[in-house]
Amino acid sequence: LVCRGLVSSAHRPREDSWLKSLFVRKVDPRKDAHSNLLAKRETSSLYKLQIHNVKPECLDAYNKLCQEVLPKIHEEKHYPCALVGTWNTWYGEQDQAVHLWRYEGGYPALNEVMSKLRQNKEFTEFRKERGNMLLSRKNQLLLEFSFWNEPVPREGPNIYELRSYQLRPGTMIEWGNYWARAIRFRQDNNEAVGGFFSQIGQLYMVHHLWAYKDLQTREDIRNAAWNKPGWDELVYYTVPLIQEMESRIMIPLKISPLQ
């Protein structure tokens, strides 16, 4: 009996490792960073996504303050940055503000803007006043996928959906390969605004930004995609790459270039 127990124990690690191999995703070795393979080569733009959770009683004051100060940064020619869009979350996490900035020139442009803003007395006061209104804040630095539309100003009124995906580490190239084909299914109604992947902050994050006339239009457009041959297959292959996903429906502020 003792010998039998020893033999059984000796074989168990092998069995466990064999079982694990069925569920552990194998990642192919890469010869280059995924940012070099997936990002737009013709531009060197860097994007910053800011998410602020605002004290509920302060949201109106927060919006008013942002609408007074942010356009001054956006329109200042000496700052190599542009406000892409600014929103309040409507469905999703409540009392939340989302800002998307573009830094034309990559990290040097980001460093230049941050250095100049530290010397800007009005912005310093703005940050201090804004900080008293916040419960939490986080940001990410992003690059844009080469196959997505360039996020450019658009007329409204629209609602916006920010779909955020936490991918399994090592699967960003696969995601890009599938979505380079999938995006053509979602262009008919001009709803595709921009697609980004994280470089700093929470890693292996993907953000897709969409614009719709209203919630019913969103539902109709998304349902119509399933009638196009090939869409179901692309969804089938991308779902296993995802660890978590989140959808925010957002309303633009008056100062947002994306209306």
Short mmCIF file of N, CA and C in Angstrom, two decimals, residues 145 147-148 161-165 175 179 183 193-196 206-210:
data_model
loop_
_atom_site.label_atom_id
_atom_site.label_comp_id
_atom_site.label_asym_id
_atom_site.label_seq_id
_atom_site.Cartn_x
_atom_site.Cartn_y
_atom_site.Cartn_z
N PHE A 145 -4.07 52.27 -33.08
CA PHE A 145 -3.90 51.19 -34.04
C PHE A 145 -3.80 51.75 -35.46
N PHE A 147 -4.81 50.55 -38.23
CA PHE A 147 -5.94 50.27 -39.11
C PHE A 147 -7.22 50.98 -38.69
N TRP A 148 -7.17 51.74 -37.57
CA TRP A 148 -8.36 52.47 -37.13
C TRP A 148 -8.40 53.86 -37.73
N GLU A 161 -19.50 55.62 -27.13
CA GLU A 161 -19.25 54.41 -26.34
C GLU A 161 -17.76 54.15 -26.32
N LEU A 162 -17.21 54.03 -25.11
CA LEU A 162 -15.83 53.64 -24.92
C LEU A 162 -15.83 52.20 -24.43
N ARG A 163 -15.41 51.29 -25.30
CA ARG A 163 -15.33 49.87 -24.95
C ARG A 163 -13.88 49.55 -24.62
N SER A 164 -13.64 49.10 -23.39
CA SER A 164 -12.29 48.85 -22.90
C SER A 164 -12.11 47.36 -22.65
N TYR A 165 -11.02 46.81 -23.18
CA TYR A 165 -10.75 45.38 -23.09
C TYR A 165 -9.41 45.15 -22.39
N TRP A 175 -4.90 40.16 -31.41
CA TRP A 175 -6.03 41.10 -31.40
C TRP A 175 -5.95 42.03 -32.60
N TRP A 179 -8.67 42.41 -35.61
CA TRP A 179 -9.43 43.65 -35.75
C TRP A 179 -9.06 44.44 -37.01
N ILE A 183 -12.61 45.64 -38.46
CA ILE A 183 -13.03 47.04 -38.50
C ILE A 183 -13.80 47.37 -39.77
N VAL A 193 -14.69 55.76 -34.30
CA VAL A 193 -14.00 57.02 -34.01
C VAL A 193 -12.50 56.80 -33.85
N GLY A 194 -12.09 55.83 -33.03
CA GLY A 194 -10.67 55.60 -32.81
C GLY A 194 -10.43 54.31 -32.05
N GLY A 195 -9.25 53.74 -32.23
CA GLY A 195 -8.86 52.53 -31.53
C GLY A 195 -7.45 52.68 -30.99
N PHE A 196 -7.24 52.31 -29.72
CA PHE A 196 -5.98 52.59 -29.04
C PHE A 196 -5.55 51.39 -28.19
N VAL A 206 -6.97 47.66 -24.38
CA VAL A 206 -7.40 48.16 -25.68
C VAL A 206 -8.66 48.99 -25.47
N HIS A 207 -8.75 50.13 -26.15
CA HIS A 207 -9.93 50.99 -26.07
C HIS A 207 -10.45 51.25 -27.49
N HIS A 208 -11.73 50.97 -27.71
CA HIS A 208 -12.40 51.29 -28.97
C HIS A 208 -13.43 52.39 -28.68
N LEU A 209 -13.38 53.45 -29.46
CA LEU A 209 -14.29 54.58 -29.27
C LEU A 209 -15.23 54.66 -30.45
N TRP A 210 -16.56 54.67 -30.14
CA TRP A 210 -17.60 54.66 -31.17
C TRP A 210 -18.55 55.84 -30.95
#
